[in-house]
mmCIF file with all atom_site columns, C-alpha atoms in Angstrom:
data_model
loop_
_atom_site.group_PDB
_atom_site.id
_atom_site.type_symbol
_atom_site.label_atom_id
_atom_site.label_alt_id
_atom_site.label_comp_id
_atom_site.label_asym_id
_atom_site.label_entity_id
_atom_site.label_seq_id
_atom_site.pdbx_PDB_ins_code
_atom_site.Cartn_x
_atom_site.Cartn_y
_atom_site.Cartn_z
_atom_site.occupancy
_atom_site.B_iso_or_equiv
_atom_site.pdbx_formal_charge
_atom_site.auth_seq_id
_atom_site.auth_comp_id
_atom_site.auth_asym_id
_atom_site.auth_atom_id
_atom_site.pdbx_PDB_model_num
ATOM 1   C CA . MET A 1 1   ? 28.326 -38.637  68.586 1.00 0.00 ? 1   MET A CA 1
ATOM 2   C CA . GLN A 1 2   ? 30.868 -41.076  67.227 1.00 0.00 ? 2   GLN A CA 1
ATOM 3   C CA . ILE A 1 3   ? 34.555 -41.122  67.893 1.00 0.00 ? 3   ILE A CA 1
ATOM 4   C CA . ALA A 1 4   ? 36.738 -42.474  65.116 1.00 0.00 ? 4   ALA A CA 1
ATOM 5   C CA . LEU A 1 5   ? 39.707 -44.457  66.319 1.00 0.00 ? 5   LEU A CA 1
ATOM 6   C CA . PRO A 1 6   ? 42.830 -44.346  64.205 1.00 0.00 ? 6   PRO A CA 1
ATOM 7   C CA . ARG A 1 7   ? 43.462 -47.490  62.165 1.00 0.00 ? 7   ARG A CA 1
ATOM 8   C CA . PRO A 1 8   ? 46.903 -49.005  61.952 1.00 0.00 ? 8   PRO A CA 1
ATOM 9   C CA . ALA A 1 9   ? 48.733 -48.423  58.705 1.00 0.00 ? 9   ALA A CA 1
ATOM 10  C CA . ALA A 1 10  ? 48.539 -51.211  56.140 1.00 0.00 ? 10  ALA A CA 1
ATOM 11  C CA . GLY A 1 11  ? 51.147 -53.855  56.795 1.00 0.00 ? 11  GLY A CA 1
ATOM 12  C CA . SER A 1 12  ? 51.858 -52.710  60.343 1.00 0.00 ? 12  SER A CA 1
ATOM 13  C CA . ARG A 1 13  ? 51.489 -55.113  63.222 1.00 0.00 ? 13  ARG A CA 1
ATOM 14  C CA . ILE A 1 14  ? 50.048 -54.298  66.587 1.00 0.00 ? 14  ILE A CA 1
ATOM 15  C CA . ALA A 1 15  ? 52.284 -55.685  69.308 1.00 0.00 ? 15  ALA A CA 1
ATOM 16  C CA . ALA A 1 16  ? 50.589 -58.273  71.476 1.00 0.00 ? 16  ALA A CA 1
ATOM 17  C CA . ALA A 1 17  ? 50.809 -57.825  75.190 1.00 0.00 ? 17  ALA A CA 1
ATOM 18  C CA . ALA A 1 18  ? 53.599 -59.903  76.679 1.00 0.00 ? 18  ALA A CA 1
ATOM 19  C CA . PRO A 1 19  ? 52.509 -62.623  79.074 1.00 0.00 ? 19  PRO A CA 1
ATOM 20  C CA . PRO A 1 20  ? 53.028 -61.863  82.762 1.00 0.00 ? 20  PRO A CA 1
ATOM 21  C CA . ARG A 1 21  ? 56.602 -62.597  83.856 1.00 0.00 ? 21  ARG A CA 1
ATOM 22  C CA . THR A 1 22  ? 55.290 -64.573  86.841 1.00 0.00 ? 22  THR A CA 1
ATOM 23  C CA . THR A 1 23  ? 53.365 -66.928  84.564 1.00 0.00 ? 23  THR A CA 1
ATOM 24  C CA . VAL A 1 24  ? 56.378 -67.405  82.327 1.00 0.00 ? 24  VAL A CA 1
ATOM 25  C CA . GLY A 1 25  ? 58.669 -67.917  85.331 1.00 0.00 ? 25  GLY A CA 1
ATOM 26  C CA . VAL A 1 26  ? 56.402 -70.550  86.893 1.00 0.00 ? 26  VAL A CA 1
ATOM 27  C CA . ALA A 1 27  ? 56.091 -72.313  83.522 1.00 0.00 ? 27  ALA A CA 1
ATOM 28  C CA . ALA A 1 28  ? 59.882 -72.400  83.190 1.00 0.00 ? 28  ALA A CA 1
ATOM 29  C CA . ALA A 1 29  ? 60.268 -73.719  86.754 1.00 0.00 ? 29  ALA A CA 1
ATOM 30  C CA . LEU A 1 30  ? 57.675 -76.465  86.205 1.00 0.00 ? 30  LEU A CA 1
ATOM 31  C CA . SER A 1 31  ? 59.376 -77.487  82.980 1.00 0.00 ? 31  SER A CA 1
ATOM 32  C CA . LEU A 1 32  ? 62.781 -77.599  84.677 1.00 0.00 ? 32  LEU A CA 1
ATOM 33  C CA . GLY A 1 33  ? 61.370 -79.671  87.534 1.00 0.00 ? 33  GLY A CA 1
ATOM 34  C CA . ALA A 1 34  ? 59.844 -82.183  85.127 1.00 0.00 ? 34  ALA A CA 1
ATOM 35  C CA . ALA A 1 35  ? 63.086 -82.244  83.122 1.00 0.00 ? 35  ALA A CA 1
ATOM 36  C CA . TRP A 1 36  ? 65.089 -82.973  86.257 1.00 0.00 ? 36  TRP A CA 1
ATOM 37  C CA . VAL A 1 37  ? 62.883 -85.950  87.123 1.00 0.00 ? 37  VAL A CA 1
ATOM 38  C CA . HIS A 1 38  ? 63.013 -87.342  83.590 1.00 0.00 ? 38  HIS A CA 1
ATOM 39  C CA . LEU A 1 39  ? 66.791 -86.969  83.416 1.00 0.00 ? 39  LEU A CA 1
ATOM 40  C CA . ALA A 1 40  ? 67.204 -88.528  86.875 1.00 0.00 ? 40  ALA A CA 1
ATOM 41  C CA . TYR A 1 41  ? 65.374 -91.660  85.689 1.00 0.00 ? 41  TYR A CA 1
ATOM 42  C CA . VAL A 1 42  ? 67.164 -92.153  82.360 1.00 0.00 ? 42  VAL A CA 1
ATOM 43  C CA . ALA A 1 43  ? 69.556 -94.820  83.687 1.00 0.00 ? 43  ALA A CA 1
ATOM 44  C CA . PRO A 1 44  ? 66.940 -97.140  85.241 1.00 0.00 ? 44  PRO A CA 1
ATOM 45  C CA . HIS A 1 45  ? 64.849 -96.912  82.089 1.00 0.00 ? 45  HIS A CA 1
ATOM 46  C CA . LEU A 1 46  ? 67.887 -97.604  79.897 1.00 0.00 ? 46  LEU A CA 1
ATOM 47  C CA . ARG A 1 47  ? 68.462 -100.789 81.893 1.00 0.00 ? 47  ARG A CA 1
ATOM 48  C CA . GLN A 1 48  ? 64.899 -101.883 81.074 1.00 0.00 ? 48  GLN A CA 1
ATOM 49  C CA . TRP A 1 49  ? 65.151 -101.126 77.350 1.00 0.00 ? 49  TRP A CA 1
ATOM 50  C CA . TRP A 1 50  ? 67.143 -98.652  75.289 1.00 0.00 ? 50  TRP A CA 1
ATOM 51  C CA . ALA A 1 51  ? 64.017 -96.950  73.860 1.00 0.00 ? 51  ALA A CA 1
ATOM 52  C CA . TYR A 1 52  ? 62.581 -96.305  77.341 1.00 0.00 ? 52  TYR A CA 1
ATOM 53  C CA . GLY A 1 53  ? 65.820 -94.572  78.289 1.00 0.00 ? 53  GLY A CA 1
ATOM 54  C CA . ALA A 1 54  ? 65.916 -92.649  75.014 1.00 0.00 ? 54  ALA A CA 1
ATOM 55  C CA . PHE A 1 55  ? 62.357 -91.429  75.622 1.00 0.00 ? 55  PHE A CA 1
ATOM 56  C CA . PHE A 1 56  ? 63.280 -90.169  79.092 1.00 0.00 ? 56  PHE A CA 1
ATOM 57  C CA . LEU A 1 57  ? 66.470 -88.539  77.788 1.00 0.00 ? 57  LEU A CA 1
ATOM 58  C CA . ALA A 1 58  ? 64.683 -86.768  74.920 1.00 0.00 ? 58  ALA A CA 1
ATOM 59  C CA . THR A 1 59  ? 61.859 -85.702  77.218 1.00 0.00 ? 59  THR A CA 1
ATOM 60  C CA . GLY A 1 60  ? 64.243 -84.344  79.840 1.00 0.00 ? 60  GLY A CA 1
ATOM 61  C CA . ILE A 1 61  ? 66.384 -82.478  77.333 1.00 0.00 ? 61  ILE A CA 1
ATOM 62  C CA . GLY A 1 62  ? 63.331 -80.996  75.604 1.00 0.00 ? 62  GLY A CA 1
ATOM 63  C CA . GLN A 1 63  ? 61.800 -79.794  78.858 1.00 0.00 ? 63  GLN A CA 1
ATOM 64  C CA . ALA A 1 64  ? 65.146 -78.438  80.087 1.00 0.00 ? 64  ALA A CA 1
ATOM 65  C CA . LEU A 1 65  ? 65.725 -76.501  76.862 1.00 0.00 ? 65  LEU A CA 1
ATOM 66  C CA . PHE A 1 66  ? 62.185 -75.123  76.921 1.00 0.00 ? 66  PHE A CA 1
ATOM 67  C CA . ALA A 1 67  ? 62.710 -73.279  80.232 1.00 0.00 ? 67  ALA A CA 1
ATOM 68  C CA . PRO A 1 68  ? 65.307 -70.723  79.065 1.00 0.00 ? 68  PRO A CA 1
ATOM 69  C CA . LEU A 1 69  ? 63.588 -70.390  75.689 1.00 0.00 ? 69  LEU A CA 1
ATOM 70  C CA . ILE A 1 70  ? 60.251 -69.395  77.206 1.00 0.00 ? 70  ILE A CA 1
ATOM 71  C CA . LEU A 1 71  ? 61.989 -67.002  79.604 1.00 0.00 ? 71  LEU A CA 1
ATOM 72  C CA . ARG A 1 72  ? 63.838 -65.320  76.743 1.00 0.00 ? 72  ARG A CA 1
ATOM 73  C CA . TRP A 1 73  ? 61.165 -65.516  74.028 1.00 0.00 ? 73  TRP A CA 1
ATOM 74  C CA . PRO A 1 74  ? 57.672 -66.013  75.481 1.00 0.00 ? 74  PRO A CA 1
ATOM 75  C CA . ARG A 1 75  ? 56.083 -66.492  72.068 1.00 0.00 ? 75  ARG A CA 1
ATOM 76  C CA . PRO A 1 76  ? 52.731 -68.168  71.362 1.00 0.00 ? 76  PRO A CA 1
ATOM 77  C CA . TRP A 1 77  ? 54.250 -70.637  68.875 1.00 0.00 ? 77  TRP A CA 1
ATOM 78  C CA . LEU A 1 78  ? 56.723 -71.792  71.522 1.00 0.00 ? 78  LEU A CA 1
ATOM 79  C CA . ALA A 1 79  ? 53.883 -72.267  73.995 1.00 0.00 ? 79  ALA A CA 1
ATOM 80  C CA . ILE A 1 80  ? 51.928 -74.316  71.432 1.00 0.00 ? 80  ILE A CA 1
ATOM 81  C CA . VAL A 1 81  ? 54.933 -76.576  70.777 1.00 0.00 ? 81  VAL A CA 1
ATOM 82  C CA . ALA A 1 82  ? 55.383 -77.086  74.527 1.00 0.00 ? 82  ALA A CA 1
ATOM 83  C CA . ILE A 1 83  ? 51.656 -77.746  75.012 1.00 0.00 ? 83  ILE A CA 1
ATOM 84  C CA . ALA A 1 84  ? 51.751 -80.452  72.337 1.00 0.00 ? 84  ALA A CA 1
ATOM 85  C CA . GLY A 1 85  ? 54.935 -81.987  73.752 1.00 0.00 ? 85  GLY A CA 1
ATOM 86  C CA . ASN A 1 86  ? 53.700 -82.068  77.325 1.00 0.00 ? 86  ASN A CA 1
ATOM 87  C CA . ILE A 1 87  ? 50.330 -83.488  76.265 1.00 0.00 ? 87  ILE A CA 1
ATOM 88  C CA . ALA A 1 88  ? 52.208 -86.300  74.517 1.00 0.00 ? 88  ALA A CA 1
ATOM 89  C CA . ILE A 1 89  ? 54.275 -86.941  77.653 1.00 0.00 ? 89  ILE A CA 1
ATOM 90  C CA . VAL A 1 90  ? 51.224 -86.984  79.941 1.00 0.00 ? 90  VAL A CA 1
ATOM 91  C CA . ALA A 1 91  ? 49.358 -89.216  77.472 1.00 0.00 ? 91  ALA A CA 1
ATOM 92  C CA . MET A 1 92  ? 52.244 -91.712  77.473 1.00 0.00 ? 92  MET A CA 1
ATOM 93  C CA . TYR A 1 93  ? 52.248 -91.636  81.275 1.00 0.00 ? 93  TYR A CA 1
ATOM 94  C CA . VAL A 1 94  ? 48.514 -92.400  81.414 1.00 0.00 ? 94  VAL A CA 1
ATOM 95  C CA . VAL A 1 95  ? 48.770 -95.165  78.788 1.00 0.00 ? 95  VAL A CA 1
ATOM 96  C CA . SER A 1 96  ? 51.740 -96.781  80.548 1.00 0.00 ? 96  SER A CA 1
ATOM 97  C CA . ARG A 1 97  ? 49.854 -96.825  83.860 1.00 0.00 ? 97  ARG A CA 1
ATOM 98  C CA . ILE A 1 98  ? 46.573 -98.141  82.434 1.00 0.00 ? 98  ILE A CA 1
ATOM 99  C CA . ASN A 1 99  ? 47.638 -100.508 79.628 1.00 0.00 ? 99  ASN A CA 1
ATOM 100 C CA . GLY A 1 100 ? 51.426 -100.582 79.869 1.00 0.00 ? 100 GLY A CA 1
ATOM 101 C CA . ALA A 1 101 ? 53.930 -99.217  77.389 1.00 0.00 ? 101 ALA A CA 1
ATOM 102 C CA . PRO A 1 102 ? 52.889 -99.940  73.801 1.00 0.00 ? 102 PRO A CA 1
ATOM 103 C CA . LEU A 1 103 ? 56.340 -101.284 72.821 1.00 0.00 ? 103 LEU A CA 1
ATOM 104 C CA . GLY A 1 104 ? 59.334 -103.026 74.304 1.00 0.00 ? 104 GLY A CA 1
ATOM 105 C CA . PRO A 1 105 ? 59.958 -105.877 76.683 1.00 0.00 ? 105 PRO A CA 1
ATOM 106 C CA . HIS A 1 106 ? 57.295 -104.621 79.092 1.00 0.00 ? 106 HIS A CA 1
ATOM 107 C CA . ALA A 1 107 ? 54.653 -103.963 76.433 1.00 0.00 ? 107 ALA A CA 1
ATOM 108 C CA . ASN A 1 108 ? 51.087 -104.140 77.730 1.00 0.00 ? 108 ASN A CA 1
ATOM 109 C CA . VAL A 1 109 ? 52.226 -104.566 81.347 1.00 0.00 ? 109 VAL A CA 1
ATOM 110 C CA . PRO A 1 110 ? 50.776 -101.679 83.380 1.00 0.00 ? 110 PRO A CA 1
ATOM 111 C CA . GLU A 1 111 ? 53.292 -99.829  85.525 1.00 0.00 ? 111 GLU A CA 1
ATOM 112 C CA . ARG A 1 112 ? 52.658 -98.901  89.129 1.00 0.00 ? 112 ARG A CA 1
ATOM 113 C CA . VAL A 1 113 ? 51.821 -95.307  89.975 1.00 0.00 ? 113 VAL A CA 1
ATOM 114 C CA . GLY A 1 114 ? 54.434 -93.710  92.203 1.00 0.00 ? 114 GLY A CA 1
ATOM 115 C CA . ALA A 1 115 ? 54.454 -90.434  94.080 1.00 0.00 ? 115 ALA A CA 1
ATOM 116 C CA . ILE A 1 116 ? 57.292 -88.920  92.036 1.00 0.00 ? 116 ILE A CA 1
ATOM 117 C CA . ASP A 1 117 ? 55.856 -89.811  88.641 1.00 0.00 ? 117 ASP A CA 1
ATOM 118 C CA . LEU A 1 118 ? 52.352 -88.737  89.664 1.00 0.00 ? 118 LEU A CA 1
ATOM 119 C CA . GLY A 1 119 ? 53.714 -85.422  90.938 1.00 0.00 ? 119 GLY A CA 1
ATOM 120 C CA . THR A 1 120 ? 55.659 -84.909  87.720 1.00 0.00 ? 120 THR A CA 1
ATOM 121 C CA . ALA A 1 121 ? 52.589 -85.627  85.604 1.00 0.00 ? 121 ALA A CA 1
ATOM 122 C CA . ALA A 1 122 ? 50.568 -83.191  87.730 1.00 0.00 ? 122 ALA A CA 1
ATOM 123 C CA . ALA A 1 123 ? 53.250 -80.522  87.228 1.00 0.00 ? 123 ALA A CA 1
ATOM 124 C CA . GLU A 1 124 ? 53.077 -81.116  83.473 1.00 0.00 ? 124 GLU A CA 1
ATOM 125 C CA . VAL A 1 125 ? 49.287 -80.731  83.489 1.00 0.00 ? 125 VAL A CA 1
ATOM 126 C CA . VAL A 1 126 ? 49.625 -77.431  85.381 1.00 0.00 ? 126 VAL A CA 1
ATOM 127 C CA . LEU A 1 127 ? 52.341 -76.389  82.919 1.00 0.00 ? 127 LEU A CA 1
ATOM 128 C CA . ILE A 1 128 ? 49.961 -77.078  80.012 1.00 0.00 ? 128 ILE A CA 1
ATOM 129 C CA . GLY A 1 129 ? 47.318 -74.900  81.685 1.00 0.00 ? 129 GLY A CA 1
ATOM 130 C CA . LEU A 1 130 ? 49.788 -72.050  82.220 1.00 0.00 ? 130 LEU A CA 1
ATOM 131 C CA . LEU A 1 131 ? 50.982 -72.256  78.644 1.00 0.00 ? 131 LEU A CA 1
ATOM 132 C CA . VAL A 1 132 ? 47.409 -71.977  77.373 1.00 0.00 ? 132 VAL A CA 1
ATOM 133 C CA . THR A 1 133 ? 47.127 -68.652  79.254 1.00 0.00 ? 133 THR A CA 1
ATOM 134 C CA . ILE A 1 134 ? 50.176 -67.329  77.369 1.00 0.00 ? 134 ILE A CA 1
ATOM 135 C CA . LEU A 1 135 ? 48.385 -67.673  74.035 1.00 0.00 ? 135 LEU A CA 1
ATOM 136 C CA . ARG A 1 136 ? 46.506 -64.862  72.356 1.00 0.00 ? 136 ARG A CA 1
ATOM 137 C CA . PRO A 1 137 ? 42.731 -64.997  72.904 1.00 0.00 ? 137 PRO A CA 1
ATOM 138 C CA . GLY A 1 138 ? 41.907 -66.589  69.544 1.00 0.00 ? 138 GLY A CA 1
ATOM 139 C CA . ALA A 1 139 ? 44.599 -69.249  69.840 1.00 0.00 ? 139 ALA A CA 1
ATOM 140 C CA . ARG A 1 140 ? 43.711 -69.804  73.502 1.00 0.00 ? 140 ARG A CA 1
ATOM 141 C CA . ARG A 1 141 ? 40.104 -70.438  72.549 1.00 0.00 ? 141 ARG A CA 1
ATOM 142 C CA . ALA A 1 142 ? 41.112 -72.795  69.714 1.00 0.00 ? 142 ALA A CA 1
ATOM 143 C CA . VAL A 1 143 ? 43.495 -74.804  71.911 1.00 0.00 ? 143 VAL A CA 1
ATOM 144 C CA . ALA A 1 144 ? 40.941 -74.994  74.722 1.00 0.00 ? 144 ALA A CA 1
ATOM 145 C CA . ASN A 1 145 ? 38.296 -76.199  72.236 1.00 0.00 ? 145 ASN A CA 1
ATOM 146 C CA . VAL A 1 146 ? 40.624 -78.866  70.820 1.00 0.00 ? 146 VAL A CA 1
ATOM 147 C CA . LEU A 1 147 ? 41.583 -80.076  74.311 1.00 0.00 ? 147 LEU A CA 1
ATOM 148 C CA . THR A 1 148 ? 37.944 -80.175  75.409 1.00 0.00 ? 148 THR A CA 1
ATOM 149 C CA . ALA A 1 149 ? 36.844 -82.027  72.272 1.00 0.00 ? 149 ALA A CA 1
ATOM 150 C CA . ALA A 1 150 ? 39.702 -84.524  72.597 1.00 0.00 ? 150 ALA A CA 1
ATOM 151 C CA . GLY A 1 151 ? 38.799 -85.147  76.224 1.00 0.00 ? 151 GLY A CA 1
ATOM 152 C CA . ALA A 1 152 ? 35.134 -85.644  75.376 1.00 0.00 ? 152 ALA A CA 1
ATOM 153 C CA . ILE A 1 153 ? 35.998 -88.070  72.565 1.00 0.00 ? 153 ILE A CA 1
ATOM 154 C CA . ILE A 1 154 ? 38.318 -90.071  74.813 1.00 0.00 ? 154 ILE A CA 1
ATOM 155 C CA . TRP A 1 155 ? 35.666 -90.299  77.543 1.00 0.00 ? 155 TRP A CA 1
ATOM 156 C CA . ALA A 1 156 ? 32.992 -91.278  75.012 1.00 0.00 ? 156 ALA A CA 1
ATOM 157 C CA . LEU A 1 157 ? 35.235 -94.009  73.582 1.00 0.00 ? 157 LEU A CA 1
ATOM 158 C CA . ARG A 1 158 ? 35.994 -95.241  77.086 1.00 0.00 ? 158 ARG A CA 1
ATOM 159 C CA . LEU A 1 159 ? 32.351 -95.263  78.183 1.00 0.00 ? 159 LEU A CA 1
ATOM 160 C CA . THR A 1 160 ? 31.262 -97.123  75.044 1.00 0.00 ? 160 THR A CA 1
ATOM 161 C CA . GLY A 1 161 ? 33.933 -99.782  75.529 1.00 0.00 ? 161 GLY A CA 1
ATOM 162 C CA . HIS A 1 162 ? 36.109 -98.792  72.579 1.00 0.00 ? 162 HIS A CA 1
ATOM 163 C CA . LEU A 1 163 ? 39.004 -97.947  74.917 1.00 0.00 ? 163 LEU A CA 1
ATOM 164 C CA . PRO A 1 164 ? 40.090 -100.186 77.774 1.00 0.00 ? 164 PRO A CA 1
#
């Protein structure tokens, strides 16, 4: 015996389940926390070089604006934009601690790791993980595959001596 399920009408869209409010709330809180730290350190970075300060200002504003947006419109495209942005921020953090900033007066001078910046980077990594869970299954799988492949390539380049 077979049961026929009704098919949606042509052109209609099936509504995706909304992400859990707790997940969205924690993501917004993590983003606001990271924004607060970045905005708190704009002035010292501006004193080092204008572009360092501009990076911290743009990062802080972007993360601060993301929080109410994700609370109001928890959409997959918004999560993907935030994933990409936070990956870029964490990547710059790692590069600046291993090799130093790529530009500016302190180019290629590794920065010290501090408790506040390490905690902020950890919060951003957790935020990236939460945002991946907001995605639909197909997009979640694609993003996870891209992140895994990128990580494997970076490790392979590092182990073969192509990255310092």
